[in-house]
PDB file of C-alpha atoms in Angstrom:
ATOM      1  CA  MET P   1      14.950 -12.218  32.971  1.00  0.00           C
ATOM      2  CA  LEU P   2      12.954 -10.217  30.417  1.00  0.00           C
ATOM      3  CA  PHE P   3       9.574 -11.412  29.186  1.00  0.00           C
ATOM      4  CA  HIS P   4       8.287 -10.280  25.779  1.00  0.00           C
ATOM      5  CA  LEU P   5       4.512 -10.132  25.754  1.00  0.00           C
ATOM      6  CA  PRO P   6       2.758 -10.838  22.426  1.00  0.00           C
ATOM      7  CA  LYS P   7       0.959  -8.015  20.657  1.00  0.00           C
ATOM      8  CA  LEU P   8      -2.749  -7.777  21.271  1.00  0.00           C
ATOM      9  CA  PRO P   9      -5.009  -9.067  18.468  1.00  0.00           C
ATOM     10  CA  ALA P  10      -6.202  -6.629  15.836  1.00  0.00           C
ATOM     11  CA  GLU P  11      -9.456  -4.759  16.294  1.00  0.00           C
ATOM     12  CA  ILE P  12     -11.693  -4.746  13.212  1.00  0.00           C
ATOM     13  CA  ARG P  13     -13.951  -1.750  12.662  1.00  0.00           C
ATOM     14  CA  VAL P  14     -16.763  -1.912  10.087  1.00  0.00           C
ATOM     15  CA  THR P  15     -18.434   1.336   8.994  1.00  0.00           C
ATOM     16  CA  HIS P  16     -21.588   1.395   6.863  1.00  0.00           C
ATOM     17  CA  LEU P  17     -20.717   4.328   4.603  1.00  0.00           C
ATOM     18  CA  ASN P  18     -24.304   4.716   3.361  1.00  0.00           C
ATOM     19  CA  ALA P  19     -25.543   5.303   6.897  1.00  0.00           C
ATOM     20  CA  ARG P  20     -22.686   7.670   7.722  1.00  0.00           C
ATOM     21  CA  ILE P  21     -23.181   9.790   4.597  1.00  0.00           C
ATOM     22  CA  ASN P  22     -26.969   9.887   5.040  1.00  0.00           C
ATOM     23  CA  GLU P  23     -26.575  10.995   8.639  1.00  0.00           C
ATOM     24  CA  GLN P  24     -24.348  13.852   7.509  1.00  0.00           C
ATOM     25  CA  ARG P  25     -26.819  14.776   4.735  1.00  0.00           C
ATOM     26  CA  LYS P  26     -29.618  14.797   7.286  1.00  0.00           C
ATOM     27  CA  LYS P  27     -27.723  17.101   9.664  1.00  0.00           C
ATOM     28  CA  ILE P  28     -27.057  19.618   6.905  1.00  0.00           C
ATOM     29  CA  ALA P  29     -30.665  19.463   5.714  1.00  0.00           C
ATOM     30  CA  GLN P  30     -31.991  20.074   9.239  1.00  0.00           C
ATOM     31  CA  SER P  31     -30.141  23.381   9.251  1.00  0.00           C
ATOM     32  CA  THR P  32     -30.800  24.473   5.678  1.00  0.00           C
ATOM     33  CA  ALA P  33     -33.934  22.796   4.295  1.00  0.00           C
ATOM     34  CA  SER P  34     -37.665  23.317   4.745  1.00  0.00           C
ATOM     35  CA  LYS P  35     -39.976  20.746   6.348  1.00  0.00           C
ATOM     36  CA  LEU P  36     -41.142  19.671   2.900  1.00  0.00           C
ATOM     37  CA  GLU P  37     -37.546  19.213   1.713  1.00  0.00           C
ATOM     38  CA  LEU P  38     -36.767  17.197   4.846  1.00  0.00           C
ATOM     39  CA  LEU P  39     -39.735  14.934   4.103  1.00  0.00           C
ATOM     40  CA  GLN P  40     -38.580  14.510   0.514  1.00  0.00           C
ATOM     41  CA  LEU P  41     -35.070  13.671   1.717  1.00  0.00           C
ATOM     42  CA  SER P  42     -36.463  11.035   4.086  1.00  0.00           C
ATOM     43  CA  GLN P  43     -38.448   9.516   1.223  1.00  0.00           C
ATOM     44  CA  GLN P  44     -35.323   9.511  -0.924  1.00  0.00           C
ATOM     45  CA  PHE P  45     -33.420   7.630   1.797  1.00  0.00           C
ATOM     46  CA  SER P  46     -36.184   5.010   1.917  1.00  0.00           C
ATOM     47  CA  LYS P  47     -36.185   4.641  -1.857  1.00  0.00           C
ATOM     48  CA  GLU P  48     -32.391   4.205  -1.962  1.00  0.00           C
ATOM     49  CA  ALA P  49     -32.587   1.606   0.838  1.00  0.00           C
ATOM     50  CA  ARG P  50     -35.158  -0.399  -1.140  1.00  0.00           C
ATOM     51  CA  THR P  51     -32.982  -0.197  -4.254  1.00  0.00           C
ATOM     52  CA  ARG P  52     -29.953  -1.455  -2.345  1.00  0.00           C
ATOM     53  CA  LYS P  53     -31.941  -4.303  -0.839  1.00  0.00           C
ATOM     54  CA  LYS P  54     -33.253  -5.332  -4.248  1.00  0.00           C
ATOM     55  CA  ASN P  55     -29.763  -5.104  -5.774  1.00  0.00           C
ATOM     56  CA  ASN P  56     -28.383  -7.202  -2.902  1.00  0.00           C
ATOM     57  CA  GLN P  57     -24.752  -6.416  -3.715  1.00  0.00           C
ATOM     58  CA  LYS P  58     -22.272  -5.280  -1.084  1.00  0.00           C
ATOM     59  CA  VAL P  59     -19.068  -3.355  -1.669  1.00  0.00           C
ATOM     60  CA  TYR P  60     -16.200  -3.685   0.820  1.00  0.00           C
ATOM     61  CA  VAL P  61     -13.626  -0.885   0.971  1.00  0.00           C
ATOM     62  CA  ILE P  62     -10.143  -1.322   2.444  1.00  0.00           C
ATOM     63  CA  ASP P  63      -7.179   1.041   2.549  1.00  0.00           C
ATOM     64  CA  PHE P  64      -3.506   0.355   1.935  1.00  0.00           C
ATOM     65  CA  LYS P  65      -0.933   3.085   2.604  1.00  0.00           C
ATOM     66  CA  GLY P  66       2.462   1.671   1.760  1.00  0.00           C
ATOM     67  CA  ASP P  67       5.836   2.536   3.240  1.00  0.00           C
ATOM     68  CA  MET P  68       9.279   1.211   2.277  1.00  0.00           C
ATOM     69  CA  ALA P  69       8.744  -2.070   4.145  1.00  0.00           C
ATOM     70  CA  ALA P  70       5.067  -2.485   3.121  1.00  0.00           C
ATOM     71  CA  SER P  71       4.304  -2.807   6.822  1.00  0.00           C
ATOM     72  CA  ALA P  72       0.580  -2.200   6.201  1.00  0.00           C
ATOM     73  CA  VAL P  73       0.409  -5.743   4.799  1.00  0.00           C
ATOM     74  CA  GLU P  74      -0.194  -7.012   8.345  1.00  0.00           C
ATOM     75  CA  ASN P  75      -3.551  -5.218   8.440  1.00  0.00           C
ATOM     76  CA  LEU P  76      -4.287  -5.949   4.785  1.00  0.00           C
ATOM     77  CA  ARG P  77      -4.052  -9.706   5.228  1.00  0.00           C
ATOM     78  CA  GLU P  78      -6.490  -9.686   8.154  1.00  0.00           C
ATOM     79  CA  GLU P  79      -8.990  -7.456   6.343  1.00  0.00           C
ATOM     80  CA  ILE P  80      -8.898  -9.674   3.252  1.00  0.00           C
ATOM     81  CA  THR P  81      -9.298 -12.790   5.365  1.00  0.00           C
ATOM     82  CA  LEU P  82     -12.393 -11.244   6.959  1.00  0.00           C
ATOM     83  CA  ILE P  83     -13.873 -10.425   3.539  1.00  0.00           C
ATOM     84  CA  LEU P  84     -13.161 -13.911   2.190  1.00  0.00           C
ATOM     85  CA  ALA P  85     -14.836 -15.429   5.241  1.00  0.00           C
ATOM     86  CA  THR P  86     -18.019 -13.316   5.107  1.00  0.00           C
ATOM     87  CA  ALA P  87     -18.607 -11.871   1.621  1.00  0.00           C
ATOM     88  CA  LYS P  88     -20.020 -13.723  -1.369  1.00  0.00           C
ATOM     89  CA  ALA P  89     -17.732 -14.038  -4.395  1.00  0.00           C
ATOM     90  CA  GLY P  90     -19.367 -13.301  -7.726  1.00  0.00           C
ATOM     91  CA  ARG P  91     -21.899 -10.994  -6.087  1.00  0.00           C
ATOM     92  CA  ASP P  92     -20.035  -8.689  -3.718  1.00  0.00           C
ATOM     93  CA  ARG P  93     -17.186  -6.430  -4.800  1.00  0.00           C
ATOM     94  CA  VAL P  94     -14.006  -5.084  -3.191  1.00  0.00           C
ATOM     95  CA  VAL P  95     -12.473  -1.637  -3.556  1.00  0.00           C
ATOM     96  CA  VAL P  96      -8.907  -0.969  -2.402  1.00  0.00           C
ATOM     97  CA  ARG P  97      -7.815   2.634  -1.945  1.00  0.00           C
ATOM     98  CA  LEU P  98      -4.119   2.235  -2.629  1.00  0.00           C
ATOM     99  CA  GLU P  99      -1.314   4.719  -1.974  1.00  0.00           C
ATOM    100  CA  SER P 100       2.286   3.555  -2.293  1.00  0.00           C
ATOM    101  CA  PRO P 101       5.565   4.640  -3.917  1.00  0.00           C
ATOM    102  CA  GLY P 102       6.936   1.083  -3.593  1.00  0.00           C
ATOM    103  CA  GLY P 103       9.633  -0.462  -1.423  1.00  0.00           C
ATOM    104  CA  ILE P 104      11.385  -3.733  -0.648  1.00  0.00           C
ATOM    105  CA  VAL P 105      10.716  -6.651  -2.976  1.00  0.00           C
ATOM    106  CA  HIS P 106       9.610  -9.304  -0.495  1.00  0.00           C
ATOM    107  CA  GLY P 107       7.312  -6.861   1.361  1.00  0.00           C
ATOM    108  CA  TYR P 108       5.428  -5.810  -1.746  1.00  0.00           C
ATOM    109  CA  GLY P 109       5.474  -9.345  -3.089  1.00  0.00           C
ATOM    110  CA  LEU P 110       3.508 -10.418  -0.021  1.00  0.00           C
ATOM    111  CA  ALA P 111       1.160  -7.425  -0.268  1.00  0.00           C
ATOM    112  CA  ALA P 112       0.418  -8.227  -3.922  1.00  0.00           C
ATOM    113  CA  ALA P 113      -0.171 -11.877  -3.028  1.00  0.00           C
ATOM    114  CA  GLN P 114      -2.874 -10.790  -0.570  1.00  0.00           C
ATOM    115  CA  LEU P 115      -4.788  -9.040  -3.375  1.00  0.00           C
ATOM    116  CA  VAL P 116      -4.367 -12.104  -5.581  1.00  0.00           C
ATOM    117  CA  ARG P 117      -6.364 -14.022  -2.956  1.00  0.00           C
ATOM    118  CA  LEU P 118      -9.366 -11.839  -3.778  1.00  0.00           C
ATOM    119  CA  ARG P 119      -8.989 -12.279  -7.535  1.00  0.00           C
ATOM    120  CA  ASP P 120      -8.542 -16.038  -7.209  1.00  0.00           C
ATOM    121  CA  ALA P 121     -11.663 -16.272  -5.027  1.00  0.00           C
ATOM    122  CA  GLY P 122     -13.752 -14.640  -7.761  1.00  0.00           C
ATOM    123  CA  PHE P 123     -14.256 -11.137  -6.366  1.00  0.00           C
ATOM    124  CA  HIS P 124     -14.383  -8.127  -8.674  1.00  0.00           C
ATOM    125  CA  LEU P 125     -11.494  -5.965  -7.444  1.00  0.00           C
ATOM    126  CA  THR P 126     -11.276  -2.232  -8.096  1.00  0.00           C
ATOM    127  CA  ILE P 127      -8.081  -0.343  -7.242  1.00  0.00           C
ATOM    128  CA  CYS P 128      -8.423   3.402  -6.613  1.00  0.00           C
ATOM    129  CA  VAL P 129      -5.286   5.556  -6.631  1.00  0.00           C
ATOM    130  CA  ASP P 130      -5.557   9.185  -5.542  1.00  0.00           C
ATOM    131  CA  LYS P 131      -1.867  10.058  -5.174  1.00  0.00           C
ATOM    132  CA  VAL P 132       0.638   7.387  -6.135  1.00  0.00           C
ATOM    133  CA  ALA P 133       0.878   3.738  -7.193  1.00  0.00           C
ATOM    134  CA  ALA P 134       4.440   3.396  -8.360  1.00  0.00           C
ATOM    135  CA  SER P 135       6.885   0.504  -8.535  1.00  0.00           C
ATOM    136  CA  GLY P 136       5.748  -2.028  -5.908  1.00  0.00           C
ATOM    137  CA  GLY P 137       2.579   0.045  -5.523  1.00  0.00           C
ATOM    138  CA  TYR P 138       1.766  -0.483  -9.186  1.00  0.00           C
ATOM    139  CA  MET P 139       2.563  -4.180  -8.878  1.00  0.00           C
ATOM    140  CA  MET P 140      -0.292  -4.304  -6.366  1.00  0.00           C
ATOM    141  CA  ALA P 141      -2.569  -2.098  -8.480  1.00  0.00           C
ATOM    142  CA  CYS P 142      -2.244  -4.200 -11.631  1.00  0.00           C
ATOM    143  CA  ILE P 143      -4.021  -7.105  -9.902  1.00  0.00           C
ATOM    144  CA  GLY P 144      -7.303  -5.185  -9.960  1.00  0.00           C
ATOM    145  CA  ASN P 145      -9.984  -5.928 -12.529  1.00  0.00           C
ATOM    146  CA  GLU P 146      -9.959  -2.173 -13.033  1.00  0.00           C
ATOM    147  CA  ILE P 147      -7.678   0.661 -11.945  1.00  0.00           C
ATOM    148  CA  ILE P 148      -9.160   4.100 -11.293  1.00  0.00           C
ATOM    149  CA  SER P 149      -6.697   6.941 -10.933  1.00  0.00           C
ATOM    150  CA  ALA P 150      -7.027  10.584  -9.928  1.00  0.00           C
ATOM    151  CA  PRO P 151      -5.927  12.907 -12.759  1.00  0.00           C
ATOM    152  CA  PHE P 152      -2.578  13.801 -11.183  1.00  0.00           C
ATOM    153  CA  ALA P 153      -1.718  10.514  -9.482  1.00  0.00           C
ATOM    154  CA  VAL P 154       1.763   9.098 -10.098  1.00  0.00           C
ATOM    155  CA  ILE P 155       1.469   5.778 -11.941  1.00  0.00           C
ATOM    156  CA  GLY P 156       4.017   3.227 -13.184  1.00  0.00           C
ATOM    157  CA  SER P 157       7.725   3.120 -12.340  1.00  0.00           C
ATOM    158  CA  ILE P 158       7.993  -0.552 -13.301  1.00  0.00           C
ATOM    159  CA  GLY P 159      11.616  -1.119 -12.401  1.00  0.00           C
ATOM    160  CA  VAL P 160      14.037  -2.248  -9.691  1.00  0.00           C
ATOM    161  CA  VAL P 161      16.696  -0.222  -7.878  1.00  0.00           C
ATOM    162  CA  ALA P 162      19.424  -0.939  -5.324  1.00  0.00           C
ATOM    163  CA  GLN P 163      21.993   1.466  -3.900  1.00  0.00           C
ATOM    164  CA  VAL P 164      25.172   0.268  -2.220  1.00  0.00           C
ATOM    165  CA  PRO P 165      27.639   2.780  -0.747  1.00  0.00           C
ATOM    166  CA  ASN P 166      31.164   1.459  -0.361  1.00  0.00           C
ATOM    167  CA  PHE P 167      33.533   2.591   2.387  1.00  0.00           C
ATOM    168  CA  ASN P 168      36.453   0.344   1.484  1.00  0.00           C
ATOM    169  CA  ARG P 169      38.831   3.127   0.426  1.00  0.00           C
ATOM    170  CA  LEU P 170      37.998   5.118   3.559  1.00  0.00           C
ATOM    171  CA  LEU P 171      38.822   2.104   5.723  1.00  0.00           C
ATOM    172  CA  LYS P 172      42.129   1.596   3.915  1.00  0.00           C
ATOM    173  CA  GLU P 173      43.092   5.231   4.444  1.00  0.00           C
ATOM    174  CA  HIS P 174      42.665   4.675   8.177  1.00  0.00           C
ATOM    175  CA  ASN P 175      44.454   1.298   8.154  1.00  0.00           C
ATOM    176  CA  VAL P 176      41.295  -0.621   9.006  1.00  0.00           C
ATOM    177  CA  ASP P 177      41.004  -4.168   7.693  1.00  0.00           C
ATOM    178  CA  PHE P 178      37.633  -5.641   6.777  1.00  0.00           C
ATOM    179  CA  GLU P 179      37.353  -9.426   6.778  1.00  0.00           C
ATOM    180  CA  LEU P 180      34.415 -11.214   5.159  1.00  0.00           C
ATOM    181  CA  TYR P 181      33.966 -14.984   5.310  1.00  0.00           C
ATOM    182  CA  THR P 182      31.372 -16.832   3.220  1.00  0.00           C
ATOM    183  CA  ALA P 183      30.491 -20.349   2.120  1.00  0.00           C
ATOM    184  CA  GLY P 184      29.005 -20.396  -1.362  1.00  0.00           C
ATOM    185  CA  GLN P 185      30.351 -18.564  -4.398  1.00  0.00           C
ATOM    186  CA  TYR P 186      27.655 -15.913  -4.455  1.00  0.00           C
ATOM    187  CA  LYS P 187      26.644 -15.785  -0.803  1.00  0.00           C
ATOM    188  CA  ARG P 188      27.793 -12.182  -0.876  1.00  0.00           C
ATOM    189  CA  THR P 189      28.141 -10.329  -4.171  1.00  0.00           C
ATOM    190  CA  VAL P 190      28.733  -6.695  -3.166  1.00  0.00           C
ATOM    191  CA  THR P 191      29.373  -5.259   0.280  1.00  0.00           C
ATOM    192  CA  MET P 192      29.480  -1.849   1.927  1.00  0.00           C
ATOM    193  CA  PHE P 193      32.913  -2.301   3.506  1.00  0.00           C
ATOM    194  CA  GLY P 194      34.828  -4.848   1.426  1.00  0.00           C
ATOM    195  CA  GLU P 195      36.454  -4.374  -1.956  1.00  0.00           C
ATOM    196  CA  ASN P 196      33.847  -5.252  -4.582  1.00  0.00           C
ATOM    197  CA  THR P 197      35.014  -7.344  -7.525  1.00  0.00           C
ATOM    198  CA  GLU P 198      33.826  -7.060 -11.119  1.00  0.00           C
ATOM    199  CA  GLU P 199      32.446 -10.584 -10.834  1.00  0.00           C
ATOM    200  CA  GLY P 200      30.454  -9.639  -7.742  1.00  0.00           C
ATOM    201  CA  LYS P 201      29.088  -6.499  -9.381  1.00  0.00           C
ATOM    202  CA  ALA P 202      28.069  -8.436 -12.486  1.00  0.00           C
ATOM    203  CA  LYS P 203      26.264 -11.046 -10.384  1.00  0.00           C
ATOM    204  CA  PHE P 204      24.443  -8.359  -8.423  1.00  0.00           C
ATOM    205  CA  GLU P 205      23.321  -6.684 -11.656  1.00  0.00           C
ATOM    206  CA  GLU P 206      22.155 -10.077 -12.935  1.00  0.00           C
ATOM    207  CA  GLU P 207      20.029 -10.518  -9.822  1.00  0.00           C
ATOM    208  CA  LEU P 208      18.430  -7.107 -10.366  1.00  0.00           C
ATOM    209  CA  GLN P 209      17.612  -7.991 -13.983  1.00  0.00           C
ATOM    210  CA  GLN P 210      16.040 -11.267 -12.859  1.00  0.00           C
ATOM    211  CA  THR P 211      13.895  -9.394 -10.335  1.00  0.00           C
ATOM    212  CA  HIS P 212      12.846  -6.911 -13.028  1.00  0.00           C
ATOM    213  CA  ALA P 213      11.864  -9.752 -15.355  1.00  0.00           C
ATOM    214  CA  LEU P 214       9.771 -11.291 -12.575  1.00  0.00           C
ATOM    215  CA  PHE P 215       8.091  -7.927 -12.024  1.00  0.00           C
ATOM    216  CA  LYS P 216       7.265  -7.542 -15.740  1.00  0.00           C
ATOM    217  CA  HIS P 217       5.862 -11.056 -16.039  1.00  0.00           C
ATOM    218  CA  PHE P 218       3.651 -10.448 -13.009  1.00  0.00           C
ATOM    219  CA  VAL P 219       2.232  -7.228 -14.470  1.00  0.00           C
ATOM    220  CA  GLU P 220       1.724  -8.882 -17.853  1.00  0.00           C
ATOM    221  CA  LYS P 221      -0.207 -11.748 -16.260  1.00  0.00           C
ATOM    222  CA  TYR P 222      -2.778  -9.535 -14.549  1.00  0.00           C
ATOM    223  CA  ARG P 223      -2.898  -6.707 -17.091  1.00  0.00           C
ATOM    224  CA  PRO P 224      -2.528  -8.304 -20.547  1.00  0.00           C
ATOM    225  CA  GLN P 225      -3.887  -5.207 -22.309  1.00  0.00           C
ATOM    226  CA  LEU P 226      -0.747  -3.337 -21.247  1.00  0.00           C
ATOM    227  CA  ASN P 227       2.353  -3.214 -23.473  1.00  0.00           C
ATOM    228  CA  VAL P 228       4.729  -4.083 -20.644  1.00  0.00           C
ATOM    229  CA  GLU P 229       7.948  -3.694 -22.611  1.00  0.00           C
ATOM    230  CA  LYS P 230       6.947  -0.138 -23.518  1.00  0.00           C
ATOM    231  CA  VAL P 231       6.303   0.966 -19.943  1.00  0.00           C
ATOM    232  CA  ALA P 232       8.758  -1.211 -17.958  1.00  0.00           C
ATOM    233  CA  THR P 233      11.471   1.453 -18.155  1.00  0.00           C
ATOM    234  CA  GLY P 234      11.231   2.731 -14.593  1.00  0.00           C
ATOM    235  CA  GLU P 235       9.362   5.849 -15.772  1.00  0.00           C
ATOM    236  CA  HIS P 236       6.141   7.147 -14.246  1.00  0.00           C
ATOM    237  CA  TRP P 237       3.185   8.929 -15.813  1.00  0.00           C
ATOM    238  CA  TYR P 238       0.275  11.158 -14.819  1.00  0.00           C
ATOM    239  CA  GLY P 239      -3.384  11.335 -15.745  1.00  0.00           C
ATOM    240  CA  GLN P 240      -4.220  11.104 -19.430  1.00  0.00           C
ATOM    241  CA  ASP P 241      -0.815   9.664 -20.336  1.00  0.00           C
ATOM    242  CA  SER P 242      -1.269   6.733 -17.933  1.00  0.00           C
ATOM    243  CA  LEU P 243      -4.758   6.208 -19.359  1.00  0.00           C
ATOM    244  CA  ASP P 244      -3.502   6.288 -22.962  1.00  0.00           C
ATOM    245  CA  LEU P 245      -0.825   3.713 -22.079  1.00  0.00           C
ATOM    246  CA  ASN P 246      -3.435   1.393 -20.467  1.00  0.00           C
ATOM    247  CA  LEU P 247      -1.749   1.680 -17.095  1.00  0.00           C
ATOM    248  CA  VAL P 248      -5.170   2.678 -15.703  1.00  0.00           C
ATOM    249  CA  ASP P 249      -8.765   2.322 -16.915  1.00  0.00           C
ATOM    250  CA  LYS P 250     -10.438   5.530 -15.761  1.00  0.00           C
ATOM    251  CA  LEU P 251      -9.564   8.980 -14.406  1.00  0.00           C
ATOM    252  CA  GLN P 252     -11.592   9.650 -11.281  1.00  0.00           C
ATOM    253  CA  THR P 253     -10.993  10.256  -7.575  1.00  0.00           C
ATOM    254  CA  SER P 254     -11.859   7.506  -5.110  1.00  0.00           C
ATOM    255  CA  ASP P 255     -14.394   9.823  -3.434  1.00  0.00           C
ATOM    256  CA  GLU P 256     -16.282  10.350  -6.670  1.00  0.00           C
ATOM    257  CA  TYR P 257     -16.222   6.633  -7.468  1.00  0.00           C
ATOM    258  CA  LEU P 258     -17.493   5.544  -4.045  1.00  0.00           C
ATOM    259  CA  LEU P 259     -20.185   8.211  -4.060  1.00  0.00           C
ATOM    260  CA  SER P 260     -21.483   6.773  -7.331  1.00  0.00           C
ATOM    261  CA  LEU P 261     -21.893   3.376  -5.646  1.00  0.00           C
ATOM    262  CA  LEU P 262     -23.796   4.490  -2.558  1.00  0.00           C
ATOM    263  CA  THR P 263     -27.286   4.761  -4.077  1.00  0.00           C
ATOM    264  CA  VAL P 264     -27.429   1.174  -5.355  1.00  0.00           C
ATOM    265  CA  HIS P 265     -24.913  -0.698  -3.165  1.00  0.00           C
ATOM    266  CA  ASP P 266     -24.380  -1.173   0.538  1.00  0.00           C
ATOM    267  CA  VAL P 267     -20.813   0.048   0.996  1.00  0.00           C
ATOM    268  CA  TYR P 268     -18.765  -0.976   4.049  1.00  0.00           C
ATOM    269  CA  LEU P 269     -15.384   0.384   5.100  1.00  0.00           C
ATOM    270  CA  ILE P 270     -13.204  -2.270   6.776  1.00  0.00           C
ATOM    271  CA  GLN P 271     -10.444  -0.936   9.050  1.00  0.00           C
ATOM    272  CA  THR P 272      -7.959  -2.778  11.219  1.00  0.00           C
ATOM    273  CA  ARG P 273      -6.392  -1.217  14.283  1.00  0.00           C
ATOM    274  CA  ARG P 274      -3.980  -2.834  16.697  1.00  0.00           C
ATOM    275  CA  LYS P 275      -4.296  -1.796  20.301  1.00  0.00           C
ATOM    276  CA  PRO P 276      -0.905  -0.894  21.797  1.00  0.00           C
ATOM    277  CA  THR P 277       0.454  -3.198  24.481  1.00  0.00           C
ATOM    278  CA  LEU P 278       1.227  -1.911  27.968  1.00  0.00           C
ATOM    279  CA  GLY P 279       4.910  -1.727  27.053  1.00  0.00           C
ATOM    280  CA  GLU P 280       4.133   0.302  23.945  1.00  0.00           C
ATOM    281  CA  LYS P 281       1.916   2.650  25.949  1.00  0.00           C
ATOM    282  CA  LEU P 282       4.694   3.187  28.496  1.00  0.00           C
ATOM    283  CA  GLY P 283       7.150   3.729  25.663  1.00  0.00           C
ATOM    284  CA  LEU P 284       4.849   6.334  24.137  1.00  0.00           C
ATOM    285  CA  GLN P 285       4.514   8.136  27.467  1.00  0.00           C
ATOM    286  CA  ALA P 286       8.294   8.143  27.887  1.00  0.00           C
ATOM    287  CA  ALA P 287       8.732   9.539  24.412  1.00  0.00           C
ATOM    288  CA  GLN P 288       6.216  12.296  25.125  1.00  0.00           C
ATOM    289  CA  MET P 289       8.094  13.235  28.302  1.00  0.00           C
ATOM    290  CA  ALA P 290      11.376  13.302  26.400  1.00  0.00           C
ATOM    291  CA  ASP P 291       9.880  15.538  23.738  1.00  0.00           C
ATOM    292  CA  SER P 292       8.909  18.037  26.397  1.00  0.00           C
ATOM    293  CA  LEU P 293      12.410  18.099  27.884  1.00  0.00           C
ATOM    294  CA  ILE P 294      14.735  17.806  24.915  1.00  0.00           C
ATOM    295  CA  PRO P 295      15.166  20.933  22.775  1.00  0.00           C
ATOM    296  CA  ALA P 296      13.823  20.787  19.232  1.00  0.00           C
ATOM    297  CA  VAL P 297      17.329  20.969  17.812  1.00  0.00           C
ATOM    298  CA  MET P 298      18.392  17.786  19.591  1.00  0.00           C
ATOM    299  CA  ASN P 299      15.272  16.015  18.314  1.00  0.00           C
ATOM    300  CA  LYS P 300      16.203  16.893  14.756  1.00  0.00           C
ATOM    301  CA  VAL P 301      19.747  15.619  15.246  1.00  0.00           C
ATOM    302  CA  MET P 302      18.531  12.293  16.657  1.00  0.00           C
ATOM    303  CA  ASP P 303      15.984  11.871  13.857  1.00  0.00           C
ATOM    304  CA  THR P 304      18.722  12.411  11.302  1.00  0.00           C
ATOM    305  CA  LEU P 305      21.015   9.831  12.924  1.00  0.00           C
ATOM    306  CA  VAL P 306      18.239   7.231  13.162  1.00  0.00           C
ATOM    307  CA  GLN P 307      17.197   7.750   9.543  1.00  0.00           C
ATOM    308  CA  THR P 308      20.778   7.548   8.322  1.00  0.00           C
ATOM    309  CA  ASN P 309      21.346   4.262  10.154  1.00  0.00           C
ATOM    310  CA  ALA P 310      18.074   2.835   8.764  1.00  0.00           C
ATOM    311  CA  ASN P 311      19.026   3.839   5.248  1.00  0.00           C
ATOM    312  CA  LEU P 312      22.431   2.155   5.535  1.00  0.00           C
ATOM    313  CA  VAL P 313      20.820  -1.064   6.739  1.00  0.00           C
ATOM    314  CA  GLN P 314      18.279  -1.113   3.878  1.00  0.00           C
ATOM    315  CA  LEU P 315      20.465   0.173   1.054  1.00  0.00           C
ATOM    316  CA  ARG P 316      21.563  -3.190  -0.317  1.00  0.00           C
ATOM    317  CA  ASP P 317      18.075  -4.701  -0.552  1.00  0.00           C
ATOM    318  CA  PRO P 318      16.617  -4.387  -4.063  1.00  0.00           C
ATOM    319  CA  LYS P 319      13.411  -2.348  -4.142  1.00  0.00           C
ATOM    320  CA  PHE P 320      10.422  -2.117  -6.433  1.00  0.00           C
TER     321      PHE P 320
END
């Protein structure tokens, strides 16, 4: 009998960015500055600390790096729950450094819903995009009170896509029958192995259009200044064009934006890390041993086969 042990709880790490940056500034100054300059730097640190205390406003920074399945939502939900439980709405602010090209609809729907929790609770939410916030990534970004984008970040791609390969003719050529049984007229619209009907294709297209309409309405709700019909074409834009179209509010890197906050705000980076279970550790060790024994060529072949199988499984699901 096999027993499946639950994953260990997440480990939350909180880093005071002001203290970390000041420590780095101090180390550099100790090697390059005079005693007088070191004294002046120490006085500057004290002055900034007094300003932050008087301002009494904290900024919480969280990161979201999205993949096709939006798997980072598991950490995102815990980090947001921690902020909601400890921070003060209306006073404290939240910054999300977001990077995502989009992915499956239900995954990014849940990720966006997590950010909505912050907006609904009354927090000022800033979304920073350094590389890409496209499709489902932009659906998350639009929830922010403001969107700050690096000059060459990819922004937009408000659309829905689904790819469905069909092997029916290949099966027929090899005298292979494919039987599909369903209950419900539209339980299955198009398939990878059966013969797709015009009715099934039309229904599948209708479902994609409905998903696109839902996407547009969501963006319009949280970013009313945006002409959604003009940009909901599946296209993406860079820099000044995304700013001119109101897809973003400012062109600036996340580093520059956070640095501007440090002198008057206490800024905290919230990170979630899950400790691997014993089984996962053993699996990692086994994988490392295999890597040392199997030639690089075989590794590439296996990676290709695994990726191909994953793509076939996910192809039918509509994606933002």
